[in-house]
């Protein structure tokens, strides 16, 4: 089965450090999402891309977060500087929306701990 | 904007008993509806989706859901649960305001199957 690959699976970092999370979407999928999951807020949509172009990043703290798709096989989410409140599980998901086949495939997530 | 309510945060049920997980959405327009499952330390997996057509939707692992427009509900059911169904279940919605791209998730229902 095709899968969305996220790296790293776990990351522990000190407050103030830069964190980069990577996602390899399923080949051929044209839409990529970044979600954040916490106990308090649940699943929050941070940003998403269509054909590598950013469509919406309104859910993302602009001052410290940035999301990019340098090519069709890689999406990145960066936090600089990181803060303890950024501790969460970050999920990437991809889908082929144009086909009408709504319903996305999620990666296994990056568990980020900022100390 | 769409939103999703999952009325039960936790549902304990005995093995082989039936279960219903409730989901209500708030929107006056046509929406797409989804149920996802999340097993411990994993990403979300699509169980089933309603886009149009028959209001009874069958998904994987023996689950089904019924779309009820008048009650704005999309409850998930399974006639006989197994231990392996213990997981977090998320109802989700997308709508025309964002071309059905953005999927908004409910807070989740934790299903615990008791032996």
Tab-separated table of C-alpha atoms in Angstrom, chain B residues 8-107:
chain	number	residue	atom	x	y	z
B	8	UNK	CA	-19.489	11.320	23.591
B	9	UNK	CA	-15.844	11.713	24.493
B	10	UNK	CA	-15.592	8.123	25.726
B	11	UNK	CA	-17.651	5.056	24.906
B	12	UNK	CA	-17.013	1.775	26.711
B	13	UNK	CA	-18.667	-1.289	25.214
B	14	UNK	CA	-18.405	-5.010	25.746
B	15	UNK	CA	-16.889	-7.213	23.087
B	16	UNK	CA	-19.420	-8.473	20.509
B	17	UNK	CA	-21.941	-5.803	21.529
B	18	UNK	CA	-23.182	-3.192	19.039
B	19	UNK	CA	-21.914	0.364	19.186
B	20	UNK	CA	-22.993	3.752	17.873
B	21	UNK	CA	-20.715	6.771	17.896
B	22	UNK	CA	-22.589	10.014	17.442
B	23	UNK	CA	-21.649	12.898	15.205
B	24	UNK	CA	-23.493	16.100	14.385
B	25	UNK	CA	-22.356	18.837	12.049
B	26	UNK	CA	-23.390	22.436	11.664
B	27	UNK	CA	-23.888	23.600	8.126
B	28	UNK	CA	-26.830	24.661	6.013
B	29	UNK	CA	-25.219	23.637	2.756
B	30	UNK	CA	-24.179	20.378	1.192
B	31	UNK	CA	-21.213	18.909	2.951
B	32	UNK	CA	-18.953	15.912	2.687
B	33	UNK	CA	-18.682	13.786	5.809
B	34	UNK	CA	-15.993	11.397	6.972
B	35	UNK	CA	-15.120	9.039	9.774
B	36	UNK	CA	-11.479	8.366	10.592
B	37	UNK	CA	-9.948	5.964	13.120
B	38	UNK	CA	-6.703	6.486	14.994
B	39	UNK	CA	-4.995	3.577	16.704
B	40	UNK	CA	-2.458	4.343	19.463
B	41	UNK	CA	0.704	6.033	18.186
B	42	UNK	CA	-0.500	5.963	14.601
B	43	UNK	CA	-1.915	8.369	12.053
B	44	UNK	CA	-5.548	8.593	11.059
B	45	UNK	CA	-7.085	6.063	8.712
B	46	UNK	CA	-10.187	6.705	6.645
B	47	UNK	CA	-13.067	4.420	7.668
B	48	UNK	CA	-15.741	5.740	5.315
B	49	UNK	CA	-17.029	8.850	3.617
B	50	UNK	CA	-20.284	10.347	2.407
B	51	UNK	CA	-20.094	12.563	-0.667
B	52	UNK	CA	-23.536	12.064	-2.219
B	53	UNK	CA	-26.043	9.366	-3.112
B	54	UNK	CA	-27.145	6.648	-0.735
B	55	UNK	CA	-27.383	7.878	2.835
B	56	UNK	CA	-26.137	4.569	4.219
B	57	UNK	CA	-22.410	4.306	3.754
B	58	UNK	CA	-20.415	1.162	4.369
B	59	UNK	CA	-16.763	1.308	5.283
B	60	UNK	CA	-13.884	-0.875	6.274
B	61	UNK	CA	-13.744	-3.180	9.288
B	62	UNK	CA	-17.522	-3.694	9.325
B	63	UNK	CA	-18.410	-0.090	10.134
B	64	UNK	CA	-21.244	1.846	8.533
B	65	UNK	CA	-22.683	5.325	8.927
B	66	UNK	CA	-25.960	6.952	8.026
B	67	UNK	CA	-26.265	10.487	6.748
B	68	UNK	CA	-29.356	12.268	8.062
B	69	UNK	CA	-29.727	15.707	6.547
B	70	UNK	CA	-32.752	16.755	8.594
B	71	UNK	CA	-30.936	15.976	11.835
B	72	UNK	CA	-27.528	17.041	10.514
B	73	UNK	CA	-26.088	13.811	11.825
B	74	UNK	CA	-23.661	11.172	10.594
B	75	UNK	CA	-23.575	8.477	13.264
B	76	UNK	CA	-21.154	5.573	13.023
B	77	UNK	CA	-22.307	2.047	13.837
B	78	UNK	CA	-20.971	-1.456	14.097
B	79	UNK	CA	-23.188	-4.432	14.967
B	80	UNK	CA	-20.526	-6.361	16.870
B	81	UNK	CA	-17.261	-4.878	18.087
B	82	UNK	CA	-13.928	-6.592	18.623
B	83	UNK	CA	-11.084	-5.840	20.985
B	84	UNK	CA	-9.129	-4.564	17.989
B	85	UNK	CA	-11.693	-1.783	17.483
B	86	UNK	CA	-10.383	0.000	20.574
B	87	UNK	CA	-9.210	3.331	19.190
B	88	UNK	CA	-10.023	7.012	18.798
B	89	UNK	CA	-12.690	7.819	16.215
B	90	UNK	CA	-12.972	11.183	14.512
B	91	UNK	CA	-15.901	12.562	12.581
B	92	UNK	CA	-14.974	15.196	10.010
B	93	UNK	CA	-16.668	17.555	7.565
B	94	UNK	CA	-15.748	19.594	4.531
B	95	UNK	CA	-17.877	22.070	2.608
B	96	UNK	CA	-18.160	24.295	-0.452
B	97	UNK	CA	-16.725	27.358	1.297
B	98	UNK	CA	-13.291	25.869	0.742
B	99	UNK	CA	-14.046	23.768	-2.323
B	100	UNK	CA	-14.408	20.785	-0.042
B	101	UNK	CA	-10.644	20.722	0.434
B	102	UNK	CA	-10.387	21.622	4.088
B	103	UNK	CA	-11.449	18.835	6.407
B	104	UNK	CA	-12.465	19.970	9.887
B	105	UNK	CA	-12.286	17.318	12.559
B	106	UNK	CA	-14.412	16.795	15.631
B	107	UNK	CA	-12.857	16.314	19.066
